[in-house]
Coordinates of C-alpha atoms in Angstrom, one line a residue:
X49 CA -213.9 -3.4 -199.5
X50 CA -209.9 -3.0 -198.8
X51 CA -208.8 -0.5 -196.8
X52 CA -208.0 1.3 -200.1
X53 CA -210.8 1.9 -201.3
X54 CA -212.2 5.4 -201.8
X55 CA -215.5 6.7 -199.9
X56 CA -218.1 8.1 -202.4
X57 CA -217.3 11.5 -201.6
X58 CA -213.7 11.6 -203.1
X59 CA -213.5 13.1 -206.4
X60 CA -213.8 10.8 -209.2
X61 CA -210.8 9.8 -211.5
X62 CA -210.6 8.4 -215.0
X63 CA -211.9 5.2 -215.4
X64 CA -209.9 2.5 -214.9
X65 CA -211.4 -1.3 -213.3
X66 CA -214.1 -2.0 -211.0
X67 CA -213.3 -5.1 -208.7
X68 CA -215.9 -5.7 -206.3
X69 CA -215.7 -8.4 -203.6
X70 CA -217.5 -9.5 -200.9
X71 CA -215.9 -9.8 -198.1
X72 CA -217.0 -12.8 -196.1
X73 CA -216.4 -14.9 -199.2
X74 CA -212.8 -13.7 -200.4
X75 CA -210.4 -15.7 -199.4
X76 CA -207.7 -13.0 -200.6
X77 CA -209.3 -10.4 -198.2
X78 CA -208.3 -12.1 -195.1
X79 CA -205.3 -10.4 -193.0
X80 CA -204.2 -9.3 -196.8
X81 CA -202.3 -6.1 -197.3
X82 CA -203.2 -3.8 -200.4
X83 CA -200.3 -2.8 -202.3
X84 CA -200.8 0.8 -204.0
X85 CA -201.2 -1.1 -207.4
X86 CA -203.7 -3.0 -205.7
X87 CA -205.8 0.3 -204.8
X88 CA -205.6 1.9 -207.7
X89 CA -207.0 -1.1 -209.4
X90 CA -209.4 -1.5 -207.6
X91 CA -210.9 2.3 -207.3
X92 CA -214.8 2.8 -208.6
X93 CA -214.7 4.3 -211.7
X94 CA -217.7 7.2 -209.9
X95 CA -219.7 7.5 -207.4
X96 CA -222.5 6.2 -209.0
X97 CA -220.4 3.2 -210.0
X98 CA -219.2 2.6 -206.4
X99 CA -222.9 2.6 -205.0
X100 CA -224.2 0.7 -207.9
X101 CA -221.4 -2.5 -206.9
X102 CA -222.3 -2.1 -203.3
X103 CA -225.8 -2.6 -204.0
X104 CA -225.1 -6.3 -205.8
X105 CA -225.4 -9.0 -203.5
X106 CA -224.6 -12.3 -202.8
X107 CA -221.5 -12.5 -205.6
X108 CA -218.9 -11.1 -206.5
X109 CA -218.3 -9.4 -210.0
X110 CA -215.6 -8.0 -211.7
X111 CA -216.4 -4.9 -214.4
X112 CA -214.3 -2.8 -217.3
X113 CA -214.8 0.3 -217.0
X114 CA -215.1 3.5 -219.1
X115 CA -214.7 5.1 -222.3
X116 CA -211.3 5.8 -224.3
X117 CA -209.0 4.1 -222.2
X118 CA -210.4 0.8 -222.2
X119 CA -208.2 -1.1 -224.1
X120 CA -205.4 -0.1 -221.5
X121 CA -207.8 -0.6 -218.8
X122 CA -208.8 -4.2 -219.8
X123 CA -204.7 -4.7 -220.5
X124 CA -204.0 -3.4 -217.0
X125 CA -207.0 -5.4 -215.2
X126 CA -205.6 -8.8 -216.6
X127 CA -201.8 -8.3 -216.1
X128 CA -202.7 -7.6 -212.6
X129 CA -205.1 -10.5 -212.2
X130 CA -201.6 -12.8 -213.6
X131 CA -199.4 -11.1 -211.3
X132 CA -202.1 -11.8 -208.0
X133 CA -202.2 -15.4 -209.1
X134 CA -198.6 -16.2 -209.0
X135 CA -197.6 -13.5 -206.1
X136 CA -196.2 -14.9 -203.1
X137 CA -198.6 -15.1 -199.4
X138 CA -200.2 -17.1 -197.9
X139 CA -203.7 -15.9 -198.9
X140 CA -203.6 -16.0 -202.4
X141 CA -206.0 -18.0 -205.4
X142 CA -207.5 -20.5 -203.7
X143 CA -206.5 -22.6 -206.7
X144 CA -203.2 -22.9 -205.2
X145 CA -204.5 -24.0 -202.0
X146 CA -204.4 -27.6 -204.0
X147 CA -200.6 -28.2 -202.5
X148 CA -201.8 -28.9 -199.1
X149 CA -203.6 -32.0 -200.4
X150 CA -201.0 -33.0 -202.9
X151 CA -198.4 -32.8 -199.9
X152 CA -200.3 -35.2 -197.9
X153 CA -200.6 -37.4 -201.2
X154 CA -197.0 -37.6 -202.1
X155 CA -196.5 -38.0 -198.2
X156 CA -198.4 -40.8 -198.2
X157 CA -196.8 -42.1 -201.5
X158 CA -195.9 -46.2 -201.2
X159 CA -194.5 -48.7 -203.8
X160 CA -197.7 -50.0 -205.5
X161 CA -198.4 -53.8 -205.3
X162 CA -198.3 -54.1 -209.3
X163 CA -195.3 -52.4 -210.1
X164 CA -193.4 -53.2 -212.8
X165 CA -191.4 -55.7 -212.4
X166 CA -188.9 -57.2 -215.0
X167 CA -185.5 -58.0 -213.3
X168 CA -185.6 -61.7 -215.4
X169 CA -185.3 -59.8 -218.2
X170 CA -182.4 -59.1 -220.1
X171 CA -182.3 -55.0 -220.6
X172 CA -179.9 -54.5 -218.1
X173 CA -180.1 -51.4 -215.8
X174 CA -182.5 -48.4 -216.1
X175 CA -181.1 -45.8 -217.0
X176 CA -183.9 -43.1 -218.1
X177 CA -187.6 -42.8 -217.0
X178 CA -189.8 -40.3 -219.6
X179 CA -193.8 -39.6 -219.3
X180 CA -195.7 -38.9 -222.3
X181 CA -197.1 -35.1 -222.2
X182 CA -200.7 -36.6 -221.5
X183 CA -199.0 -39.1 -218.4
X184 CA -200.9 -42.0 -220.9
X185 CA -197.5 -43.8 -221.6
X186 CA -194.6 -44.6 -219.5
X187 CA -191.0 -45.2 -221.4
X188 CA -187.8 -46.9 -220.0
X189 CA -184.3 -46.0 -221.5
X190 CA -182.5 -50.0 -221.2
X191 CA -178.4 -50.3 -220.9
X192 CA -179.1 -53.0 -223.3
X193 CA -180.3 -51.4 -226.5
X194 CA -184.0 -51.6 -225.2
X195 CA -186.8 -49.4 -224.7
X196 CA -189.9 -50.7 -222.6
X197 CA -193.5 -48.9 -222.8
X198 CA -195.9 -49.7 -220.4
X199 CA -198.9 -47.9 -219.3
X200 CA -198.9 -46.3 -215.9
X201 CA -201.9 -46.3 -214.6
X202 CA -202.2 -49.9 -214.5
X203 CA -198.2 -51.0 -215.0
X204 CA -199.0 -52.8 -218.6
X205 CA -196.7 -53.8 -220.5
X206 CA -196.9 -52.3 -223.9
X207 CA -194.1 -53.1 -225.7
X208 CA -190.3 -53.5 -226.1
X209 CA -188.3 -52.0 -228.6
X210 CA -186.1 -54.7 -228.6
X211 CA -183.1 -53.3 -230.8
X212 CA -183.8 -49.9 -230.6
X213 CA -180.3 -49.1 -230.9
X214 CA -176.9 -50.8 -230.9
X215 CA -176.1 -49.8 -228.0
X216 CA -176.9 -48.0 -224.1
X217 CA -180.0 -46.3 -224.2
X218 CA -179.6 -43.1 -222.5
X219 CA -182.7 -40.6 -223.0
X220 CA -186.3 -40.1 -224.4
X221 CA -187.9 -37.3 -224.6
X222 CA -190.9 -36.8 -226.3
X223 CA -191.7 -33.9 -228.9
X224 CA -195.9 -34.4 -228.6
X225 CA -198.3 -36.9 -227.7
X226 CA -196.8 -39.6 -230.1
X227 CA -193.5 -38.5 -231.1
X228 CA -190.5 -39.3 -229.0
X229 CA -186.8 -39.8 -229.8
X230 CA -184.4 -41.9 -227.7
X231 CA -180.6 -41.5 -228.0
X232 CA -178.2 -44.0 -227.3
X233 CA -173.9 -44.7 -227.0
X234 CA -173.7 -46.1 -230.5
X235 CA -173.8 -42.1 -231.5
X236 CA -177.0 -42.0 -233.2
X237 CA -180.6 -40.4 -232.2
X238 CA -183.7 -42.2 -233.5
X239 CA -187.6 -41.0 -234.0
X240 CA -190.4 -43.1 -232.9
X241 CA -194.3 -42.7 -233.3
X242 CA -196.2 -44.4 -230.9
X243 CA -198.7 -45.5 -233.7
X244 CA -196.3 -47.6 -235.4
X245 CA -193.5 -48.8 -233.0
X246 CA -192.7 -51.3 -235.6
X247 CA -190.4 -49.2 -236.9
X248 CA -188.4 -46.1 -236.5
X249 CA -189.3 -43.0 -238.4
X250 CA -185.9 -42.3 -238.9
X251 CA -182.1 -42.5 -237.7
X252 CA -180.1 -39.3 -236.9
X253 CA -176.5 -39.4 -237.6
X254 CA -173.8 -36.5 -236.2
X255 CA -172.8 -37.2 -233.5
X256 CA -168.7 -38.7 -232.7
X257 CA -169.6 -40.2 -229.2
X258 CA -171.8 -41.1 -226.8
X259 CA -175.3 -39.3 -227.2
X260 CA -176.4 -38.4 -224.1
X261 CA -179.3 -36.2 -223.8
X262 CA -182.1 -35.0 -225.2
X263 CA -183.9 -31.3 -225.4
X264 CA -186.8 -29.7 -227.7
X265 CA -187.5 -26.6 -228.8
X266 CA -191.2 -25.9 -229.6
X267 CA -190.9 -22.4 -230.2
X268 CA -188.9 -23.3 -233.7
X269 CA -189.4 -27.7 -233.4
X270 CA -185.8 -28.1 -233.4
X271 CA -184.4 -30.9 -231.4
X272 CA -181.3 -30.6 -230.0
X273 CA -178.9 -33.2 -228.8
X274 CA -175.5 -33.1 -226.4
X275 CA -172.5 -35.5 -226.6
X276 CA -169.7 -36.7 -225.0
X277 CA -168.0 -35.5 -228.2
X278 CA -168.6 -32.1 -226.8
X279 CA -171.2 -31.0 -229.7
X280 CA -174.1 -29.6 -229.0
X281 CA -176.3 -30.4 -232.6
X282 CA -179.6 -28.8 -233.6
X283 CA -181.8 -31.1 -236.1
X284 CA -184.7 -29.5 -238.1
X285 CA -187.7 -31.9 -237.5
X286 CA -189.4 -29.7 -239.8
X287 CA -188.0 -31.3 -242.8
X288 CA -187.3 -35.1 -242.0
X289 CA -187.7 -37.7 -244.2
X290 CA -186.5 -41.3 -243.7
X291 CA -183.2 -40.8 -244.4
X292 CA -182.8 -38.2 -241.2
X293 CA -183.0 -34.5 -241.2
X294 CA -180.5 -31.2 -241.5
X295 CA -178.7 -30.4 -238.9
X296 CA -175.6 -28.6 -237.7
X297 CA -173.5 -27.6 -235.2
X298 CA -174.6 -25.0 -232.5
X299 CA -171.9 -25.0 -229.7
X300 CA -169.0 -27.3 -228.5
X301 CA -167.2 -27.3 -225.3
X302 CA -165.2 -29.8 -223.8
X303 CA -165.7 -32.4 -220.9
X304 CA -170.1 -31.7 -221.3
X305 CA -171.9 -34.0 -219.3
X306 CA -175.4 -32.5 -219.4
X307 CA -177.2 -30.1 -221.4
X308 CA -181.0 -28.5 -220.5
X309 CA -183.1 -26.0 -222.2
X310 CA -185.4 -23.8 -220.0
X311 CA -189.2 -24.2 -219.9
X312 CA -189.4 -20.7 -222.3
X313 CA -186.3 -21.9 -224.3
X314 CA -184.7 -18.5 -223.7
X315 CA -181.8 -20.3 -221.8
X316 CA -179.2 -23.4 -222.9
X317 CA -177.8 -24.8 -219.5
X318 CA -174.5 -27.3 -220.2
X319 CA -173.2 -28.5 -217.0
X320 CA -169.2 -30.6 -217.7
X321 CA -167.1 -33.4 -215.3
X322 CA -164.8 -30.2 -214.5
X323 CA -167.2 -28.3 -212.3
X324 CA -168.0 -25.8 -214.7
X325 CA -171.6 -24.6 -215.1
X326 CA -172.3 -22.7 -218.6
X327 CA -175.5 -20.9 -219.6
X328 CA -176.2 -19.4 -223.1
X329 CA -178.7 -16.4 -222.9
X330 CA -181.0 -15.1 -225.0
X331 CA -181.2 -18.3 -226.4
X332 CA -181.3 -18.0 -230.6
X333 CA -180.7 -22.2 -232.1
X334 CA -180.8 -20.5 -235.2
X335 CA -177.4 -19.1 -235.1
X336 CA -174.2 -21.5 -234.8
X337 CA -171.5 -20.4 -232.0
X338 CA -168.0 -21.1 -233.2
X339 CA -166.5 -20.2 -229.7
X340 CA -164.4 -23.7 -229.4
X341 CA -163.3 -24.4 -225.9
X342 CA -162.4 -21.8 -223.2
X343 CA -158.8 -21.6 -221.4
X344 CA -160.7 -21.4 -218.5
X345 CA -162.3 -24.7 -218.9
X346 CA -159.0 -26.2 -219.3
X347 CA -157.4 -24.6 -216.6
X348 CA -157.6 -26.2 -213.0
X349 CA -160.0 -24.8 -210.9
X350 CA -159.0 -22.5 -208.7
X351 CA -160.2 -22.3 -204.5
X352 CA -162.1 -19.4 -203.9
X353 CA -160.8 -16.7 -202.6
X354 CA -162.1 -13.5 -200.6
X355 CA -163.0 -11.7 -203.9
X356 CA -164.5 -15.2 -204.8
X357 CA -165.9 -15.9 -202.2
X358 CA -168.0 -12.7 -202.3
X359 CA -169.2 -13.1 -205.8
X360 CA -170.3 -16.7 -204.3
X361 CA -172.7 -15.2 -201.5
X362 CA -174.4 -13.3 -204.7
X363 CA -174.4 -15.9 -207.7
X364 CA -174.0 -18.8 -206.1
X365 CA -170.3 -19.3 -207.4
X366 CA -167.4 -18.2 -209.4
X367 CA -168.0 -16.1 -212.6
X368 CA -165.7 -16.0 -215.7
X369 CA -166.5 -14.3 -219.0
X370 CA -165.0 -15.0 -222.2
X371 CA -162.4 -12.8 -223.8
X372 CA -163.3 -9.7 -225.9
X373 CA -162.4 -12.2 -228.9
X374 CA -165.2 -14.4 -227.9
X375 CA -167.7 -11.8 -226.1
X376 CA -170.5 -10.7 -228.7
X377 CA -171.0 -7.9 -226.9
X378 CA -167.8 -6.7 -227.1
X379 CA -167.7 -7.2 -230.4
X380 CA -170.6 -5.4 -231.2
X381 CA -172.5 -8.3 -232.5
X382 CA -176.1 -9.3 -231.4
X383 CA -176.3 -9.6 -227.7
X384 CA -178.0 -13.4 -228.4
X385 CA -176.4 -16.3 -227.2
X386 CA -174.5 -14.4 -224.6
X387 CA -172.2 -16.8 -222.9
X388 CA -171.8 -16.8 -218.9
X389 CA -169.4 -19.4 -217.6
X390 CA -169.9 -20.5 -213.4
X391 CA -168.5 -22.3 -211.0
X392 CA -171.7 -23.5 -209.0
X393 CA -170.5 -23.3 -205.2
X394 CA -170.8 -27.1 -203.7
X395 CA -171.3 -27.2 -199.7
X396 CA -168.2 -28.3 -198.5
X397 CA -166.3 -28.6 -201.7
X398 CA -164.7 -25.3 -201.8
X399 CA -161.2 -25.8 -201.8
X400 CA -161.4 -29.4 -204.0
X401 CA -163.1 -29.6 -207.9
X402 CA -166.1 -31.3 -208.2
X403 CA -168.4 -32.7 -210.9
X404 CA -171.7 -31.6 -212.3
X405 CA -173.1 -35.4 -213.2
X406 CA -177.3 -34.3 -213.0
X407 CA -178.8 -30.9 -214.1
X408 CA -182.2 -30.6 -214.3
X409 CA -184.5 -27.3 -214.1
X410 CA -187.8 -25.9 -212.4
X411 CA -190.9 -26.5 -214.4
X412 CA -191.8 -22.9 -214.0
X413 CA -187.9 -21.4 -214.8
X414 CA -187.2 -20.1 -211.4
X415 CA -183.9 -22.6 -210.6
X416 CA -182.1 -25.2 -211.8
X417 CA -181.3 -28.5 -209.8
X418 CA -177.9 -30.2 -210.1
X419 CA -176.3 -33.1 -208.6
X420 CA -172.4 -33.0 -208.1
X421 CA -169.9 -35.4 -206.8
X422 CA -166.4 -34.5 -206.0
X423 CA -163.4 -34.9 -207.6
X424 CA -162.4 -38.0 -205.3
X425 CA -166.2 -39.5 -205.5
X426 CA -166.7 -39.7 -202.2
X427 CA -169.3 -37.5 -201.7
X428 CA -172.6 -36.0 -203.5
X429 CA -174.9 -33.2 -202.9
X430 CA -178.3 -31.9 -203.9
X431 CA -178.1 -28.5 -205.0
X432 CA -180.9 -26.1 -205.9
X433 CA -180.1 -22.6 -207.5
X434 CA -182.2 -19.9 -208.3
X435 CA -182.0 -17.5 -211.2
X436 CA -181.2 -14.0 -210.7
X437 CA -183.4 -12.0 -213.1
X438 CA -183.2 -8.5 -214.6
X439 CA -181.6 -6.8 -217.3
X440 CA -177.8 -7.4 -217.5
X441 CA -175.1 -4.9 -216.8
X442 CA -173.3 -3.4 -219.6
X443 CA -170.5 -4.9 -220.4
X444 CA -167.5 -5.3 -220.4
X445 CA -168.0 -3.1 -216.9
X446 CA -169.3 -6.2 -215.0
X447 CA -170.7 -9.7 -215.7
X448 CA -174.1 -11.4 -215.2
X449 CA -174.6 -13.1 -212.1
X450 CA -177.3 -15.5 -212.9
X451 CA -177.4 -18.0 -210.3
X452 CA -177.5 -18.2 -206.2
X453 CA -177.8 -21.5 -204.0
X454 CA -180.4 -21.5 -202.4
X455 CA -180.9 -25.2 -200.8
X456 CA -178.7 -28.3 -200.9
X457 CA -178.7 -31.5 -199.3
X458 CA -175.9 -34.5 -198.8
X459 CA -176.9 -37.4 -200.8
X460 CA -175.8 -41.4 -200.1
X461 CA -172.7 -41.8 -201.5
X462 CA -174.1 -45.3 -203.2
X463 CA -173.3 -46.7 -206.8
X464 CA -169.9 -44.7 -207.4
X465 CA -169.4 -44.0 -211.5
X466 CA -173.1 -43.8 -212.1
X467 CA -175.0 -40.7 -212.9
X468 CA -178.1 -40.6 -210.7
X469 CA -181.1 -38.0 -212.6
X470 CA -183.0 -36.7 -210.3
X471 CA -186.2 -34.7 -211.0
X472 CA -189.0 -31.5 -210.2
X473 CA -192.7 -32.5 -209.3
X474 CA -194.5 -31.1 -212.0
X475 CA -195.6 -28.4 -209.9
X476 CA -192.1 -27.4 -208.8
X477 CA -192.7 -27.8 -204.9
X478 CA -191.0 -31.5 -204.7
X479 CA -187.8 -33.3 -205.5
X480 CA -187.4 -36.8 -206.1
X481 CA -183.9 -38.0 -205.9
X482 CA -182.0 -41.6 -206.1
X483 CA -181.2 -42.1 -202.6
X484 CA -179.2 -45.5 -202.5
X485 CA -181.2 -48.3 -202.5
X486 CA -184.5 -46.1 -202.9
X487 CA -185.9 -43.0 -203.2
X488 CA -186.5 -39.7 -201.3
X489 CA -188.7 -36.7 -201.6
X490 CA -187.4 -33.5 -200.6
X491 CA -189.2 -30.1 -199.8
X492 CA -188.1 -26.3 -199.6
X493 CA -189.5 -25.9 -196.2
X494 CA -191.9 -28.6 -193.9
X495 CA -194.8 -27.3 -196.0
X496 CA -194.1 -28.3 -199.3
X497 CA -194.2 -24.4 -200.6
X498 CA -193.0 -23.4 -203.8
X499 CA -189.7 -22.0 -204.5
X500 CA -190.9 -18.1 -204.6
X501 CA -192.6 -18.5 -201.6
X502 CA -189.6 -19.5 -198.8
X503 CA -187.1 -18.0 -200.3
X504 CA -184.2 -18.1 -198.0
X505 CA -182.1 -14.9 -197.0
X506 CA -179.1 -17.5 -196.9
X507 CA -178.4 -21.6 -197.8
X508 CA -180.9 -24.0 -196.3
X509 CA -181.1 -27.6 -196.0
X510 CA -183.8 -29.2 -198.2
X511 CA -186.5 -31.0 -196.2
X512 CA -187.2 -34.4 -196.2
X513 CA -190.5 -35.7 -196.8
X514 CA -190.7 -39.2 -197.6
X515 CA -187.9 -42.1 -198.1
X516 CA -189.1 -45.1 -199.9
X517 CA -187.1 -48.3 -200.1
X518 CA -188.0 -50.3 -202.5
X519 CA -185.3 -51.6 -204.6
X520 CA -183.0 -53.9 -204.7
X521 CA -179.9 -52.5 -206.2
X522 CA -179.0 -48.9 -206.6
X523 CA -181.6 -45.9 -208.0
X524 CA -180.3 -44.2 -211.2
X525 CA -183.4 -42.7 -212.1
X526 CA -186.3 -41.1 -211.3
X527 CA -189.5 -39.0 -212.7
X528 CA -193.2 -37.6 -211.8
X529 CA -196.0 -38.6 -213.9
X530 CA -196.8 -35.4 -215.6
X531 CA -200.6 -35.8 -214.9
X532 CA -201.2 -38.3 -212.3
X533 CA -199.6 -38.3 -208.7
X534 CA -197.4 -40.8 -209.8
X535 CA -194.0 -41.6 -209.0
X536 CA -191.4 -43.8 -211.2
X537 CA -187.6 -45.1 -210.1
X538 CA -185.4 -47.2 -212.0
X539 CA -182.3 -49.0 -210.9
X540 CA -179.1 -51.0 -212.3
X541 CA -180.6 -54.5 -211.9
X542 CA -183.7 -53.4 -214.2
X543 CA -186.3 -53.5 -211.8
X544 CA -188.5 -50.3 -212.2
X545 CA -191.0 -49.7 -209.5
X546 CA -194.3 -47.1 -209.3
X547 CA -195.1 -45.4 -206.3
X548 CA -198.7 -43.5 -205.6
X549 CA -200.5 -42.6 -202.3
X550 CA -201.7 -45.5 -199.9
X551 CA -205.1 -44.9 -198.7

């Protein structure tokens, strides 16, 4: 037993949870400090309870207890069961033990000897890697209106899409097992199913520029798409048919680069070429925002200053709110879609603008991961910011400050005027990132923890884990296998190359 638990002779309270555990065999027991929830949850309902759980052997068990409260009980016994799984120590669920093994995999990760291989070919650079959910299927967005599918585990080719679109293929993502859409520079999105690829299932029109990414929703199956028009556009995939599907306009801002939706979809993250990071909370894709573009994003950006420079150490930047025209707040309206407008803060780059070319986010929601390159493209960085959580202040007394920089890193300064996409492990602890002529793996600290676990008290340096050479010509792009420890990069001559541990 803890330390918290009651002797026999203390007076017996209302039932609650009985959690036995044998001490020899808990890992969780070792050098492991009981909170007071942890106490209380783990009191013996009686006496006769308490001596009836010492007297089992050889396992452990967990029991409900009582009578009238159990529903509560049961609910309080399982929230705190979640909250022990993802709480931060070092003796934990054993089930999360599994990252010192996958460290020394992707440590060991090399190029393997059949990777694919098609610089002869005539798609032109690689501009977008995307898994299938199940890791079964391995797509490749082509600068010359092809996609490629090959299967990753042993680098077949599938097949190309030969004229998927008319022009640049810049994105795929993929809405289930078989569904995916692919976007592209000639302005239009399309739909594929992987069980006829002779075809598309449909062609999305709406866009006025370049389409550049790709996000889903499966809360509500709307798919939403971002332009170098400025538009953000919902489309209902609930109702397509050959000819397309509805769709409208959700938000538009000018100079957008990038836009992601959190893991939960409670978030829209839209990051633009003026340095500007925006974030829509409370996320409703239901509603249409006709908030047009801010002074503020036209304006130059200012150097921080000593009041700036203060709300930097908190949020990781500059904050700006809209006017009371704009705030739905302050008009009264629903508090959804709540706009926040930041400045990230870039090491280095605090008195000169800089450009937000890469934004990706944590698998689990905890930060989002951005590369920038300033204004004069001679330098980039790999920066890693974690949400601020909690219930926002009233306003108009104070804005949100949502985001803080936790970790950053210089990057090679290779392939000026391309957009490098970096990416998360699927378990958040790793970050792959185009590093010139190759690869590199980066870490929070030297043992590959997550995120919540080494959080720092001020900015640290990502770690390095691995750099893998393997290319050619420069890295644009780069993504985990969702399933398999499995590593894809693409670069501008085509080539794209799998990586997985060498025994």
């Amino acid at each position: 037993m803890s330390s918290g638990q009651p002797s026999d002779n203390d007076e017996p309270e209302e039932p609650r949870a009985v959690c036995v555990r044998e001490p020899d065999d808990d890992p969780l027991h070792e050098e492991e400090e009981d909170t007071d929830e942890d106490r209380a949850l783990t009191r013996t309902a009686s006496p006769q309870a308490g001596r009836k759980s010492a007297g089992d052997s050889g396992s452990s068990r967990l029991e409900l207890g009582g009578t009238g409260r159990g529903s509560s009980a049961s609910d309080s016994l399982f929230s705190w069961i979640s909250r022990r799984t993802i709480r931060t120590g070092p003796f934990v669920d054993p089930a999360r033990d599994h990252f010192r093994i996958m460290t020394r995999l992707y440590s060991s990760m090399s190029p393997a000897t059949d990777s694919v291989n098609l610089s002869t070919q005539t798609h032109g650079a690689v501009f977008n890697l995307e898994y299938s959910p199940d890791g079964s299927v391995l797509t490749v967005a082509c600068e010359q209106t092809e996609v490629l599918l090959f299967d990753p585990v042993s680098s077949r080719h599938i097949k190309t899409l030969v004229e998927a679109h008319e022009d640049c293929v810049n994105n795929i993502r993929f809405l289930d097992n078989r569904l995916f859409a692919t976007c592209s520079d000639d302005t239009t999105i399309a739909l594929w199913d992987l069980r006829k690829l002779n075809s598309k299932v449909c062609s999305l029109h709406g866009h006025a520029s370049w389409v550049k990414n790709i996000e889903y929703d499966t809360h509500t199956r709307l798919l939403v798409t971002s332009g170098f028009d400025g538009n953000v556009i919902t489309w209902d995939t609930n109702r397509f048919t050959e000819d397309g599907c509805p769709h409208k306009k959700f938000f538009h801002t000018r100079y957008l680069m990038r836009m992601r939706l959190t893991p939960d979809c409670s978030k829209m993250l839209i990051s633009t070429s003026s340095g500007y990071l925006l974030i829509l909370h409370d996320l409703d894709l239901t509603q249409s925002l006709e908030v047009g573009s801010y002074r503020m994003l036209r304006a130059r950006r200012a150097p921080l200053g000593t009041e700036g420079s203060s709300a930097g150490s908190r949020s990781g930047g500059t904050r700006h709110t809209t006017d009371g025209k704009a705030h739905p707040h302050r008009e009264g309206l629903s508090p959804r879609n709540s706009l926040e407008v930041l400045t990230p803060e870039i090491p280095g780059e605090r008195d000169r603008g800089n450009c937000i070319t890469s934004l990706q986010l944590h698998p689990k929601g905890w930060a989002t991961l951005l590369r920038c390159s300033s204004n004069m493209d001679d330098q980039e960085w790999t920066c890693v910011y974690e949400f601020q959580e909690g219930a926002p202040p009233r306003p108009p007394v104070s804005p949100r400050c949502s985001l803080r920089l936790t970790h950053y890193i210089e990057e090679a300064n290779v392939g000026r005027g391309y957009i490098k996409e970096l990416c998360f492990s699927p378990d958040g602890r790793l970050i792959c990132s185009p590093y010139g002529y190759g690869v590199r793996l980066l870490a929070f600290d030297e043992n590959c923890a997550e995120l919540a676990d080494c959080m720092p008290v001020r900015t640290a340096l990502l770690r390095e884990v691995r750099s893998i050479y393997s290319h050619s010509d420069v890295v644009l792009t780069t993504k985990f296998s969702p399933t398999h420890c499995q590593l894809a990069s693409g670069c501008l001559s085509g080539r794209v190359a799998l990586y997985q541990p060498h025994f």
